[in-house]
CSV table of C-alpha atoms in Angstrom, one decimal:
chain,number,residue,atom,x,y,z
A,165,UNK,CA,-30.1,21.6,13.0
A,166,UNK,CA,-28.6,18.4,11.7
A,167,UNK,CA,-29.7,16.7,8.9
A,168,UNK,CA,-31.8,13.3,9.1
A,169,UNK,CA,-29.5,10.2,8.0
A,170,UNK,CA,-29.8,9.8,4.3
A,171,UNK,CA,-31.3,5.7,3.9
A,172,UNK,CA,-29.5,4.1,0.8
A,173,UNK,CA,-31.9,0.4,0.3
A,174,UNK,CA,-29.5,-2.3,-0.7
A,175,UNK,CA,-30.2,-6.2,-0.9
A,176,UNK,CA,-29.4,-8.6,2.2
A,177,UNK,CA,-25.8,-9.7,0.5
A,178,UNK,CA,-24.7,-5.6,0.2
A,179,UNK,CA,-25.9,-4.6,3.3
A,180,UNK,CA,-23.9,-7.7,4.8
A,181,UNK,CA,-20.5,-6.6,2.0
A,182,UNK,CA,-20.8,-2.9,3.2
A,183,UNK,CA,-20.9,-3.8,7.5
A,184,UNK,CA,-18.2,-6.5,6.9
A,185,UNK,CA,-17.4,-8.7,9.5
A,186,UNK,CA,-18.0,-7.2,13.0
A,187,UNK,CA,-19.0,-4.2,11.6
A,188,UNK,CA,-15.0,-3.8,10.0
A,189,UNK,CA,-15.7,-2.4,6.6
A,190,UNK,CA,-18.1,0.4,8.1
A,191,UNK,CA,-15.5,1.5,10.7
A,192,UNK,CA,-13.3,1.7,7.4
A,193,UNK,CA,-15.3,3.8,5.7
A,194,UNK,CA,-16.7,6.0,8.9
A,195,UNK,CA,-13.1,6.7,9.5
A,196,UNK,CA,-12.0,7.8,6.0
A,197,UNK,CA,-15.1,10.0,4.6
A,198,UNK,CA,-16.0,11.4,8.4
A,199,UNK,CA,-19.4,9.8,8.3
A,200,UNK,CA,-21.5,7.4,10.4
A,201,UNK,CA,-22.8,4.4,8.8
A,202,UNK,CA,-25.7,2.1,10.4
A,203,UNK,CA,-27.5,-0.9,8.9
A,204,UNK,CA,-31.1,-1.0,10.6
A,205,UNK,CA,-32.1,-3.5,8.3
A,206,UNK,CA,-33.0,-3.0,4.2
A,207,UNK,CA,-30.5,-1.2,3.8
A,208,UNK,CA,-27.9,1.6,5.0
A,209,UNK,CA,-28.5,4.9,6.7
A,210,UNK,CA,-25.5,7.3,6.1
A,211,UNK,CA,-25.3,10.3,8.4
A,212,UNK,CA,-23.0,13.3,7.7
A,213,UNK,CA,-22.0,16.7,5.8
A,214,UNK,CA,-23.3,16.4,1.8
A,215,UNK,CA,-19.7,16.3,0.3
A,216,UNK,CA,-19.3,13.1,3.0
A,217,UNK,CA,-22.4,11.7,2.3
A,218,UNK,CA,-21.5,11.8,-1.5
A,219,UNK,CA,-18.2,10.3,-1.2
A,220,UNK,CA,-19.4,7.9,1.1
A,221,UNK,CA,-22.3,6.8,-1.2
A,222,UNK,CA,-20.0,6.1,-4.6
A,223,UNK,CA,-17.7,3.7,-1.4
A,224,UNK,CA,-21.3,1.7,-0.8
A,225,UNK,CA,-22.8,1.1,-4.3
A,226,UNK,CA,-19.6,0.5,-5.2
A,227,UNK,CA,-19.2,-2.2,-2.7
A,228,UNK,CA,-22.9,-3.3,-3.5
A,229,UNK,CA,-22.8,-3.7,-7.2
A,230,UNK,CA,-19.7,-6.0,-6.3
A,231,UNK,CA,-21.5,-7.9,-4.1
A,232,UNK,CA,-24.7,-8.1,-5.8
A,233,UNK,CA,-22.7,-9.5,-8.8
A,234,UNK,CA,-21.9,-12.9,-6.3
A,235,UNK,CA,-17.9,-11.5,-5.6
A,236,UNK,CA,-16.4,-11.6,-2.3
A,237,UNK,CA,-16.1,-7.8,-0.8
A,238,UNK,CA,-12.8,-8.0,1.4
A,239,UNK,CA,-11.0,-5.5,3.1
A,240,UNK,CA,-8.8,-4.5,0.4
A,241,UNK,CA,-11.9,-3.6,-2.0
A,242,UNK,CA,-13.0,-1.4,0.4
A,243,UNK,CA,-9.8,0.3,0.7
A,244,UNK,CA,-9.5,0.7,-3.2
A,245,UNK,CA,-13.2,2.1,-3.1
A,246,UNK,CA,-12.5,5.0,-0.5
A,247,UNK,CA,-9.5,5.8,-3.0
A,248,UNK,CA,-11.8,6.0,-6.3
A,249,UNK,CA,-14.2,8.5,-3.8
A,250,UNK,CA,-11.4,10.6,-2.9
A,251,UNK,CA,-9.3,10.9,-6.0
A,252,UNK,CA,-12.5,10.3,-8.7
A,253,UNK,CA,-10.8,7.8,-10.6
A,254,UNK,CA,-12.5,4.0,-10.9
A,255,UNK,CA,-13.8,4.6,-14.4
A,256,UNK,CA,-12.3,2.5,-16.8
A,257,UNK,CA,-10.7,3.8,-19.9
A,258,UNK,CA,-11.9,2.4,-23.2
A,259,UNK,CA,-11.0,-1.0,-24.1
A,260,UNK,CA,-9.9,-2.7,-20.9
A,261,UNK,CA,-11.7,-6.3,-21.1
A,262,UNK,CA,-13.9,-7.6,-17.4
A,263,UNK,CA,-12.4,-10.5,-16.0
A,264,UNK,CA,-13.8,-12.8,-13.7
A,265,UNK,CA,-13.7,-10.0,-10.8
A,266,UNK,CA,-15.3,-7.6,-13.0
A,267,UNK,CA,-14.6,-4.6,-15.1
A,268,UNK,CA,-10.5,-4.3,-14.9
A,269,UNK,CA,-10.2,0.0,-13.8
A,270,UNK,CA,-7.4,1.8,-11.7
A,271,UNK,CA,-7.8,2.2,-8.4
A,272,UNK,CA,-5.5,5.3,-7.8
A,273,UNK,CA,-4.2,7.7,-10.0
A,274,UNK,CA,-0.7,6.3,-10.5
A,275,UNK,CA,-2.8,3.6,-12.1
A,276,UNK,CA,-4.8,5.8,-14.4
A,277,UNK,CA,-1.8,7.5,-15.5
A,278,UNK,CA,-0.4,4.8,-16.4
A,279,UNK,CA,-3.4,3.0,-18.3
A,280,UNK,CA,-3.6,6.5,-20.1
A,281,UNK,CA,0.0,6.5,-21.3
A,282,UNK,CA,-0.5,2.9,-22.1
A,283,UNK,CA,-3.4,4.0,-24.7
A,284,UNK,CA,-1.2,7.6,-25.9
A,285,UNK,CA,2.5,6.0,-26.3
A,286,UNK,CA,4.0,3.5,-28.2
A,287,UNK,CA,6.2,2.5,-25.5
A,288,UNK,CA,5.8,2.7,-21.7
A,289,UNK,CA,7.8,2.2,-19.0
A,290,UNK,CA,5.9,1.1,-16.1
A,291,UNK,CA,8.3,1.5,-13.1
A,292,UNK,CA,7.6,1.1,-9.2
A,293,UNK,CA,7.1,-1.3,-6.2
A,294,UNK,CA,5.2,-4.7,-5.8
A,295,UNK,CA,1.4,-4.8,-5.7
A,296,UNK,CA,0.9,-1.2,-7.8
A,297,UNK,CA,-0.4,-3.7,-10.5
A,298,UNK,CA,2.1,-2.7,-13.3
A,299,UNK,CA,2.0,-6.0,-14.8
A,300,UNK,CA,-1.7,-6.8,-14.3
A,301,UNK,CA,-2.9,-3.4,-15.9
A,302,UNK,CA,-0.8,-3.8,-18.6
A,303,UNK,CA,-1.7,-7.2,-19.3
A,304,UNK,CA,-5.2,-6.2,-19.2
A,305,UNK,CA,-4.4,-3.6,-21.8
A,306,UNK,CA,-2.7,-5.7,-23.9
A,307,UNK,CA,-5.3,-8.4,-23.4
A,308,UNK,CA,-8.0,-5.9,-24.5
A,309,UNK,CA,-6.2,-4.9,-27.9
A,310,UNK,CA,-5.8,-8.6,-28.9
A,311,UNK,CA,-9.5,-9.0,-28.2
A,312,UNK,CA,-10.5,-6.1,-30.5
A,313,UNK,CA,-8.2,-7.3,-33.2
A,314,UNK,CA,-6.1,-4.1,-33.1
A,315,UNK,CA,-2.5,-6.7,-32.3
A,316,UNK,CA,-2.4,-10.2,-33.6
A,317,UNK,CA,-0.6,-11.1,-30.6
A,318,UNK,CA,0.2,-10.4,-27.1
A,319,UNK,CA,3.9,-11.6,-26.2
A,320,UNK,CA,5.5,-11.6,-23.0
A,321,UNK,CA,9.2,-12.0,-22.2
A,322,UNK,CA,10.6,-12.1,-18.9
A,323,UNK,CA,14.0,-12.4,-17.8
A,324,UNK,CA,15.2,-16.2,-16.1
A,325,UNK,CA,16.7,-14.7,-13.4
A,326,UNK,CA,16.0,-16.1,-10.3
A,327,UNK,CA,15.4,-14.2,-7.0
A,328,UNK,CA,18.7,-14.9,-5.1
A,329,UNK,CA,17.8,-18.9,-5.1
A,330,UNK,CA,19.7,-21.2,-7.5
A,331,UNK,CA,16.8,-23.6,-9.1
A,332,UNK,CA,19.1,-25.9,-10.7
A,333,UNK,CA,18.3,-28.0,-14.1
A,334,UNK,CA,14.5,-27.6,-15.6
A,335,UNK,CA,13.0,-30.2,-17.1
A,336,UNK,CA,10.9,-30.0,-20.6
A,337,UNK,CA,10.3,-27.9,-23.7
A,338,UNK,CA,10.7,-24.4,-23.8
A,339,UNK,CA,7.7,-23.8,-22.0
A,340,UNK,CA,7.5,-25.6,-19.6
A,341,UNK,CA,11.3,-24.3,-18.9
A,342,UNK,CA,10.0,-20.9,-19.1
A,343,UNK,CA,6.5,-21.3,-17.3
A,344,UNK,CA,7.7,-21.2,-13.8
A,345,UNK,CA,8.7,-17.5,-14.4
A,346,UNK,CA,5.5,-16.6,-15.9
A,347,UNK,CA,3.4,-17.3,-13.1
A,348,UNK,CA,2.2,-14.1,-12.5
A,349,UNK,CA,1.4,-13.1,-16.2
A,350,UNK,CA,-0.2,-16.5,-16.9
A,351,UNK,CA,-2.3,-15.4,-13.7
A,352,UNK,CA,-3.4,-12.2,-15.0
A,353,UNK,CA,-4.4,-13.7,-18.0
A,354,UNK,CA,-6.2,-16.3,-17.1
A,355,UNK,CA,-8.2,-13.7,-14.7
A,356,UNK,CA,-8.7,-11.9,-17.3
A,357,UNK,CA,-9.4,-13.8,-20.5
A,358,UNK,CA,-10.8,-17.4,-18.4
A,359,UNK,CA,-8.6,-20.3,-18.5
A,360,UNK,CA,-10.0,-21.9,-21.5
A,361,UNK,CA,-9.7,-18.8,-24.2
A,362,UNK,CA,-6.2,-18.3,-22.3
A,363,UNK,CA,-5.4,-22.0,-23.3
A,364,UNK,CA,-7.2,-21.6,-27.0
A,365,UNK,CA,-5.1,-18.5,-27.8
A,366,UNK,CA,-2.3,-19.5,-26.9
A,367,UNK,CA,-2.5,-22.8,-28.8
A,368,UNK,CA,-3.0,-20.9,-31.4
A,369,UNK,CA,-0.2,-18.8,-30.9
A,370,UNK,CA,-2.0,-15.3,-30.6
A,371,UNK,CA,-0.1,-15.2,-26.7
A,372,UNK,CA,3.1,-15.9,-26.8
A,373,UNK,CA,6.0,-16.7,-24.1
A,374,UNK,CA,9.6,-15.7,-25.3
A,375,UNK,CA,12.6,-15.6,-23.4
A,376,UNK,CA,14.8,-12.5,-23.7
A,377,UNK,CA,17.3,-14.6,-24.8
A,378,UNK,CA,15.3,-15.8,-27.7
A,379,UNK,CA,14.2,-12.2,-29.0
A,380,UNK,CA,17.2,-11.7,-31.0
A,381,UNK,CA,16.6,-11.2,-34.6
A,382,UNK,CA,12.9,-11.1,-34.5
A,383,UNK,CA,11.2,-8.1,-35.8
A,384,UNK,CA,7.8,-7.8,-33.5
A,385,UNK,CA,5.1,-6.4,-36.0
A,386,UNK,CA,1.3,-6.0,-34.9
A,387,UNK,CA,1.7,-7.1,-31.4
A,388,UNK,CA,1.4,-5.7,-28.1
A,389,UNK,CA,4.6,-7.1,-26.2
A,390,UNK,CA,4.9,-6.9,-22.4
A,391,UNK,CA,8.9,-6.7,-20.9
A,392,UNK,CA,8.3,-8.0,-17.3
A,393,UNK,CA,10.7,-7.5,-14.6
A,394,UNK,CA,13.0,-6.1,-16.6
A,395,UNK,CA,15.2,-4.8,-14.1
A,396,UNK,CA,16.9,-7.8,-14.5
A,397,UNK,CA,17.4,-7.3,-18.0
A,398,UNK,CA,21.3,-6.3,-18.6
A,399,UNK,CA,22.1,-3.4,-20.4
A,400,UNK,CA,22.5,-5.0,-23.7
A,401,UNK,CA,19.7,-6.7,-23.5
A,402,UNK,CA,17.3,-4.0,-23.0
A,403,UNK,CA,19.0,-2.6,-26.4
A,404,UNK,CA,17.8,-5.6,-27.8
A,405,UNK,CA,13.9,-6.1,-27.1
A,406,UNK,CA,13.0,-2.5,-27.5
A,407,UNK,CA,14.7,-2.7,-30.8
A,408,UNK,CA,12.2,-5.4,-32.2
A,409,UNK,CA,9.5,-3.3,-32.2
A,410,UNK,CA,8.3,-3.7,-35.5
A,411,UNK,CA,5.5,-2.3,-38.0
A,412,UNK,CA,1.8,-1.6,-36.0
A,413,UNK,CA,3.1,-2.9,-32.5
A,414,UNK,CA,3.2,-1.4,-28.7
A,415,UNK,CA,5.5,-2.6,-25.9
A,416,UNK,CA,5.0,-2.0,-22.3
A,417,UNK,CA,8.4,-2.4,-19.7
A,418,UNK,CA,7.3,-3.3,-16.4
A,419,UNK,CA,9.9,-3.6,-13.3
A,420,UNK,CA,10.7,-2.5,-9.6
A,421,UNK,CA,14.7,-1.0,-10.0
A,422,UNK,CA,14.9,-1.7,-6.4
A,423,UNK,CA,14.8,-5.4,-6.3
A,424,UNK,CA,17.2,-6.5,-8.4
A,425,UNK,CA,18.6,-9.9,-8.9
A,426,UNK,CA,21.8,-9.6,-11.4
A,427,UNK,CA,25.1,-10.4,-9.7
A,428,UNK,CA,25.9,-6.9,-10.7
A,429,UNK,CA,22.9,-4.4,-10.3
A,430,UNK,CA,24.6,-1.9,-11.9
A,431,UNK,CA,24.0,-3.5,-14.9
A,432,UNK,CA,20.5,-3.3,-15.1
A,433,UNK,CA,19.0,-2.2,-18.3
A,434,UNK,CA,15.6,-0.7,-17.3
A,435,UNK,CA,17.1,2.5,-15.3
A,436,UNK,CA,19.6,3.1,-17.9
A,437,UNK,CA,17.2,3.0,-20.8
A,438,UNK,CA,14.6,5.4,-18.9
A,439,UNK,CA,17.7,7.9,-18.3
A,440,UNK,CA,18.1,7.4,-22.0
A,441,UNK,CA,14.4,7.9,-23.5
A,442,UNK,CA,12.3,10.0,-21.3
A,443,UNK,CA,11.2,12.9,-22.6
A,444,UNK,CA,11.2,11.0,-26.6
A,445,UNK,CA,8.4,11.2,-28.4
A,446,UNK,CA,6.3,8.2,-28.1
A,447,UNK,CA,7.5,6.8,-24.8
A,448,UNK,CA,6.0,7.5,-22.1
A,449,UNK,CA,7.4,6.9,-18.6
A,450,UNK,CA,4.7,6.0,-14.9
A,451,UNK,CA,6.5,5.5,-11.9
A,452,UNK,CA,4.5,3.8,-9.1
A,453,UNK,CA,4.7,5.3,-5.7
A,454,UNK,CA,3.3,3.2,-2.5
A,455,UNK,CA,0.0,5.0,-2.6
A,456,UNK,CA,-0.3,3.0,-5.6
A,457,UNK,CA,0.1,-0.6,-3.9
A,458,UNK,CA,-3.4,-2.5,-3.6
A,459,UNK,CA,-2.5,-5.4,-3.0
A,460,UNK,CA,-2.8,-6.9,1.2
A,461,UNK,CA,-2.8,-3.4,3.3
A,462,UNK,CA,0.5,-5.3,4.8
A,463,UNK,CA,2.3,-4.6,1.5
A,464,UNK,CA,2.3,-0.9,1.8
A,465,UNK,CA,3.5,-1.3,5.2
A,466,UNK,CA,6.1,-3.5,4.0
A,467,UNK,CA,7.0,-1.0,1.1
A,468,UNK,CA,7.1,1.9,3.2
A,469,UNK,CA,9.5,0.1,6.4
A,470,UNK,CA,11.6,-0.9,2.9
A,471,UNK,CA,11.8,2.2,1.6
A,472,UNK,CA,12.4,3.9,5.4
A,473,UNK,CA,15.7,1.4,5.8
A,474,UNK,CA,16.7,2.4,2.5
A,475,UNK,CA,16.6,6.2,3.1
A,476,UNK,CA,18.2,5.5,6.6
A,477,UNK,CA,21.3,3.8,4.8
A,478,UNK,CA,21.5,6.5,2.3
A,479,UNK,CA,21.9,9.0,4.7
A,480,UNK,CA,24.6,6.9,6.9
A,481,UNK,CA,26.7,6.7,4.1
């Protein structure tokens, strides 16, 4: 005899976050845990084995708490949600700051691997495709030591490389030269932190922006320093940055080897210095696989066609 449909009550806007729009998110989460999910009214009746149920449950007041909070529940929050069930990650380690979305936790296991070595190592390499949030988490990270006062700084250097188009002559200071690359960091930091302690602290000069040209001869003491896209750093100058670590500080290297830009790729610093220092005490090495990628559901697909060709060539050849 089957068991009568378990009824989880949830407000109006959870009910309407965990349906989605023409029923989508329910189909999502039917199809994943091997449940049936209804919404009579009040809240939702879930229908299935205990284990499903269970898992099924932790994807709903997941979705709820997000929605009950005034967020927007989209397609790829459900997603991530069904991975936390299934894997039992979502909590977040220690120390990670809430941004404007809410607490910052991984969403698969590459990601909690990687916040862990993050917390255990002095320097990380965070290596892997776009959308596995490598920059984001670490930012968050490093966000979340400056805000405890354990680093008097976070500082962020990125390569000026630019992505197979020439952008010609920049206009400014420094950086508002250098801002255009640091879109992405500024983004997760201003998610993050709010846009007006972003702006104080950086005023201030607790966040930093420094070119990797401009590292040279600075020793890097009681800071938690972020190497993005640095598989367009050369050779030489990964040498360089990882050697300004100073007294009390913490670096994280984040960078896709696959994509990139240097006229010659074999130059690129980040594989060379992994080859080099895995396995040394203190570093600690993640590499991102497309499970990882939560970004648009597209971007996996994207990933894995990429990846496919790749393979395809590699074999041809």
């Amino acid at each position: 005899m089957s068991k009568p449909p378990e009824f989880i009550p949830l407000s109006d806007a959870a009910v309407r976050a965990v349906a989605g729009t023409s029923s989508r998110h329910a189909a999502l989460i039917e199809d994943a845990l091997d449940v049936l999910v209804e919404t009579p009214g009040g809240g939702v009746a879930l229908s299935g084995d205990s284990k499903a149920r269970a898992s099924a449950k932790q994807v709903i007041n997941a979705l709820a708490e997000r929605a009950d909070a005034g967020h927007e529940v989209a397609e790829a929050d459900v997603r991530v949600a069904i991975g936390q069930a299934r894997t039992g990650t979502g909590k977040a380690p220690g120390g990670l700051p809430t941004g404007k979305r809410g607490q910052v936790v991984p969403k698969t296991p590459g990601q909690a691997r990687y916040l862990q070595a993050l917390a255990n190592c002095e320097l990380v390499f965070g290596l892997g495709p776009a959308g596995t949030g490598k920059t984001f988490l670490a930012v968050a990270h490093g966000a979340g030591l400056l805000l405890r006062g354990e680093v008097d700084r976070l500082i962020v250097s990125r390569p000026a490389v630019e992505a197979g188009e020439r952008l010609g002559f920049l206009p400014g200071d420094l950086s508002e030269k250098v801002d255009p690359y640091m879109a992405p960091v500024w983004e997760a930091l201003t998610d993050i932190l709010g846009a007006e302690q972003f702006r104080r602290r950086r005023e201030k000069g607790e966040i930093e922006v420094v070119p990797i040209a401009f590292m040279r001869g600075r020793t890097l003491s009681h800071a938690f320093v972020i190497v993005d896209e640095a598989q367009n750093t050369s050779r030489l100058q990964m040498k360089m940055v990882l050697t300004r670590l100073g007294e009390g500080a913490r670096m994280a290297v984040t960078g896709d080897p696959t994509q990139i830009d240097l006229v010659n790729p074999t130059d690129s610093g980040l594989a060379h210095a992994v080859s080099l220092l895995e396995g040394v005490q203190g570093v600690g090495v993640n590499r991102f696989t497309v499970e990882d990628v939560v970004r648009h559901p597209m971007v996996e697909r994207i990933v894995r066609a990429y990846d496919a060709d790749a393979a395809k060539r590699g074999r041809a050849m």
